[in-house]
Amino acid sequence: MESAGPPADSEGPDGADRAEYLSENEAHNGLASGVSGHRLQAVGKAERRLIAALVRHNSLFGATLSDGSAIDEAISPAELAHPDHRRLYQRVYNALAEGREVTLHSLCGDLAIDGEHELTQLATTADHELDQALPEPGPDQDDFSDL
C-alpha cells in the first residue's frame, strides 16, 4: 500500500528526485557512487534499527557521538532514505525533541489513532528486527537498562 508521503515538516525526496538525493547523500557521506538494491536494503535495515533503538532507549537521542554531536543533531529525519522510515522517524524525533517519552506501545497507539497503519506495522517490524539483531546480554554485558 502506498503512503501519502512525508509530512510537510519532513520534506524529502520522492520519485525522480530520489536518485539525485541518494547520490548527494552518498557523496556527502563519502560513499561510492551508484546505489544498488543491496545497499538500499542495508540502509533500510540500519534506519529501522536506529528507530527501534531510540524507541527502546530514549536517552540515546541526546547521546554524544564520537564527533561531539548528538544523534538529534547528526541524523535529521530528512536524511533517511526510505520515505516511510523518514515519516516514522519524524514522529519519534518530534516526540523526543519535545521531551516526551516514546515507547513502542505509545508510538503504535498514536499511529493507530492517526490511521497510520503502515507506520504501525513498520514500528513493530523494526522492533522485532532489533530483537533478532541483538544477542541476549550476558551477566557482564551492558543491556542499556540504566539509560
PDB file of C-alpha atoms in Angstrom, residues 6-114:
ATOM      1  CA  PRO A   6       6.157  12.691   4.256  1.00  0.00           C
ATOM      2  CA  PRO A   7       4.644  15.388   6.428  1.00  0.00           C
ATOM      3  CA  ALA A   8       5.282  18.975   5.346  1.00  0.00           C
ATOM      4  CA  ASP A   9       7.952  19.474   8.013  1.00  0.00           C
ATOM      5  CA  SER A  10       9.979  16.481   6.834  1.00  0.00           C
ATOM      6  CA  GLU A  11      10.130  17.091   3.126  1.00  0.00           C
ATOM      7  CA  GLY A  12      12.368  14.624   1.396  1.00  0.00           C
ATOM      8  CA  PRO A  13      12.980  13.131  -1.992  1.00  0.00           C
ATOM      9  CA  ASP A  14      10.262  11.384  -3.906  1.00  0.00           C
ATOM     10  CA  GLY A  15      10.159   9.949  -7.397  1.00  0.00           C
ATOM     11  CA  ALA A  16      12.814  11.290  -9.758  1.00  0.00           C
ATOM     12  CA  ASP A  17      14.417  13.382  -7.018  1.00  0.00           C
ATOM     13  CA  ARG A  18      15.199  10.206  -5.037  1.00  0.00           C
ATOM     14  CA  ALA A  19      18.122   9.119  -7.213  1.00  0.00           C
ATOM     15  CA  GLU A  20      19.653  12.588  -7.047  1.00  0.00           C
ATOM     16  CA  TYR A  21      19.101  12.721  -3.280  1.00  0.00           C
ATOM     17  CA  LEU A  22      20.717   9.333  -2.757  1.00  0.00           C
ATOM     18  CA  SER A  23      23.669  10.320  -4.950  1.00  0.00           C
ATOM     19  CA  GLU A  24      24.135  13.548  -2.997  1.00  0.00           C
ATOM     20  CA  ASN A  25      23.773  11.682   0.276  1.00  0.00           C
ATOM     21  CA  GLU A  26      26.375   9.152  -0.786  1.00  0.00           C
ATOM     22  CA  ALA A  27      28.800  11.890  -1.806  1.00  0.00           C
ATOM     23  CA  HIS A  28      28.110  13.696   1.453  1.00  0.00           C
ATOM     24  CA  ASN A  29      28.771  10.535   3.441  1.00  0.00           C
ATOM     25  CA  GLY A  30      31.833   9.576   1.407  1.00  0.00           C
ATOM     26  CA  LEU A  31      30.227   6.517  -0.146  1.00  0.00           C
ATOM     27  CA  ALA A  32      30.916   5.321  -3.640  1.00  0.00           C
ATOM     28  CA  SER A  33      28.632   6.442  -6.447  1.00  0.00           C
ATOM     29  CA  GLY A  34      25.759   4.275  -7.586  1.00  0.00           C
ATOM     30  CA  VAL A  35      23.030   2.816  -5.462  1.00  0.00           C
ATOM     31  CA  SER A  36      22.494  -0.910  -5.518  1.00  0.00           C
ATOM     32  CA  GLY A  37      19.450  -2.739  -4.263  1.00  0.00           C
ATOM     33  CA  HIS A  38      21.663  -4.456  -1.701  1.00  0.00           C
ATOM     34  CA  ARG A  39      22.915  -1.127  -0.384  1.00  0.00           C
ATOM     35  CA  LEU A  40      19.371   0.259  -0.147  1.00  0.00           C
ATOM     36  CA  GLN A  41      18.335  -2.843   1.801  1.00  0.00           C
ATOM     37  CA  ALA A  42      21.250  -2.342   4.189  1.00  0.00           C
ATOM     38  CA  VAL A  43      20.392   1.343   4.595  1.00  0.00           C
ATOM     39  CA  GLY A  44      16.761   0.417   5.275  1.00  0.00           C
ATOM     40  CA  LYS A  45      17.778  -2.116   7.896  1.00  0.00           C
ATOM     41  CA  ALA A  46      20.059   0.437   9.582  1.00  0.00           C
ATOM     42  CA  GLU A  47      17.273   3.046   9.559  1.00  0.00           C
ATOM     43  CA  ARG A  48      14.795   0.624  11.130  1.00  0.00           C
ATOM     44  CA  ARG A  49      17.310  -0.385  13.797  1.00  0.00           C
ATOM     45  CA  LEU A  50      18.045   3.261  14.605  1.00  0.00           C
ATOM     46  CA  ILE A  51      14.338   3.986  15.067  1.00  0.00           C
ATOM     47  CA  ALA A  52      13.792   0.870  17.199  1.00  0.00           C
ATOM     48  CA  ALA A  53      16.833   1.614  19.366  1.00  0.00           C
ATOM     49  CA  LEU A  54      15.640   5.168  20.018  1.00  0.00           C
ATOM     50  CA  VAL A  55      12.156   3.936  20.893  1.00  0.00           C
ATOM     51  CA  ARG A  56      13.608   1.412  23.340  1.00  0.00           C
ATOM     52  CA  HIS A  57      16.241   3.728  24.778  1.00  0.00           C
ATOM     53  CA  ASN A  58      15.008   7.323  24.500  1.00  0.00           C
ATOM     54  CA  SER A  59      18.144   8.634  26.226  1.00  0.00           C
ATOM     55  CA  LEU A  60      20.210   7.691  23.159  1.00  0.00           C
ATOM     56  CA  PHE A  61      18.566  10.593  21.337  1.00  0.00           C
ATOM     57  CA  GLY A  62      20.824  13.103  23.077  1.00  0.00           C
ATOM     58  CA  ALA A  63      23.850  10.819  23.410  1.00  0.00           C
ATOM     59  CA  THR A  64      27.135  12.317  22.265  1.00  0.00           C
ATOM     60  CA  LEU A  65      28.685  10.661  19.219  1.00  0.00           C
ATOM     61  CA  SER A  66      32.418  10.359  18.589  1.00  0.00           C
ATOM     62  CA  ASP A  67      32.421  13.615  16.587  1.00  0.00           C
ATOM     63  CA  GLY A  68      30.903  15.505  19.532  1.00  0.00           C
ATOM     64  CA  SER A  69      27.418  15.852  18.047  1.00  0.00           C
ATOM     65  CA  ALA A  70      24.253  14.281  19.404  1.00  0.00           C
ATOM     66  CA  ILE A  71      22.101  11.893  17.394  1.00  0.00           C
ATOM     67  CA  ASP A  72      19.354  14.519  17.201  1.00  0.00           C
ATOM     68  CA  GLU A  73      21.863  16.884  15.571  1.00  0.00           C
ATOM     69  CA  ALA A  74      23.628  14.307  13.421  1.00  0.00           C
ATOM     70  CA  ILE A  75      20.638  12.476  11.934  1.00  0.00           C
ATOM     71  CA  SER A  76      17.647  14.558  10.933  1.00  0.00           C
ATOM     72  CA  PRO A  77      14.501  12.876   9.587  1.00  0.00           C
ATOM     73  CA  ALA A  78      15.175  14.281   6.102  1.00  0.00           C
ATOM     74  CA  GLU A  79      18.379  12.230   5.910  1.00  0.00           C
ATOM     75  CA  LEU A  80      16.637   8.871   5.977  1.00  0.00           C
ATOM     76  CA  ALA A  81      16.458   7.305   2.527  1.00  0.00           C
ATOM     77  CA  HIS A  82      13.169   5.426   2.800  1.00  0.00           C
ATOM     78  CA  PRO A  83      10.049   7.652   2.859  1.00  0.00           C
ATOM     79  CA  ASP A  84       8.135   5.545   5.405  1.00  0.00           C
ATOM     80  CA  HIS A  85      11.205   5.330   7.636  1.00  0.00           C
ATOM     81  CA  ARG A  86      11.547   9.095   7.351  1.00  0.00           C
ATOM     82  CA  ARG A  87       7.902   9.583   8.359  1.00  0.00           C
ATOM     83  CA  LEU A  88       8.198   7.212  11.330  1.00  0.00           C
ATOM     84  CA  TYR A  89      11.500   8.734  12.451  1.00  0.00           C
ATOM     85  CA  GLN A  90       9.925  12.193  12.198  1.00  0.00           C
ATOM     86  CA  ARG A  91       7.256  11.111  14.693  1.00  0.00           C
ATOM     87  CA  VAL A  92       9.837   9.671  17.101  1.00  0.00           C
ATOM     88  CA  TYR A  93      12.200  12.620  16.570  1.00  0.00           C
ATOM     89  CA  ASN A  94       9.489  15.217  17.273  1.00  0.00           C
ATOM     90  CA  ALA A  95       8.317  13.478  20.436  1.00  0.00           C
ATOM     91  CA  LEU A  96      11.839  13.049  21.811  1.00  0.00           C
ATOM     92  CA  ALA A  97      12.802  16.617  20.863  1.00  0.00           C
ATOM     93  CA  GLU A  98       9.771  17.810  22.862  1.00  0.00           C
ATOM     94  CA  GLY A  99      10.956  15.771  25.846  1.00  0.00           C
ATOM     95  CA  ARG A 100       8.137  13.232  25.661  1.00  0.00           C
ATOM     96  CA  GLU A 101       8.782   9.579  26.454  1.00  0.00           C
ATOM     97  CA  VAL A 102       8.317   7.245  23.496  1.00  0.00           C
ATOM     98  CA  THR A 103       7.589   3.559  23.907  1.00  0.00           C
ATOM     99  CA  LEU A 104       6.585   1.069  21.251  1.00  0.00           C
ATOM    100  CA  HIS A 105       3.162   0.895  22.851  1.00  0.00           C
ATOM    101  CA  SER A 106       2.633   4.672  22.910  1.00  0.00           C
ATOM    102  CA  LEU A 107       4.031   5.121  19.395  1.00  0.00           C
ATOM    103  CA  CYS A 108       1.834   2.405  17.903  1.00  0.00           C
ATOM    104  CA  GLY A 109      -1.189   3.758  19.769  1.00  0.00           C
ATOM    105  CA  ASP A 110      -0.630   7.274  18.424  1.00  0.00           C
ATOM    106  CA  LEU A 111      -0.058   5.947  14.908  1.00  0.00           C
ATOM    107  CA  ALA A 112      -3.218   3.817  15.045  1.00  0.00           C
ATOM    108  CA  ILE A 113      -5.285   6.794  16.228  1.00  0.00           C
ATOM    109  CA  ASP A 114      -3.940   8.781  13.270  1.00  0.00           C
TER     110      ASP A 114
END
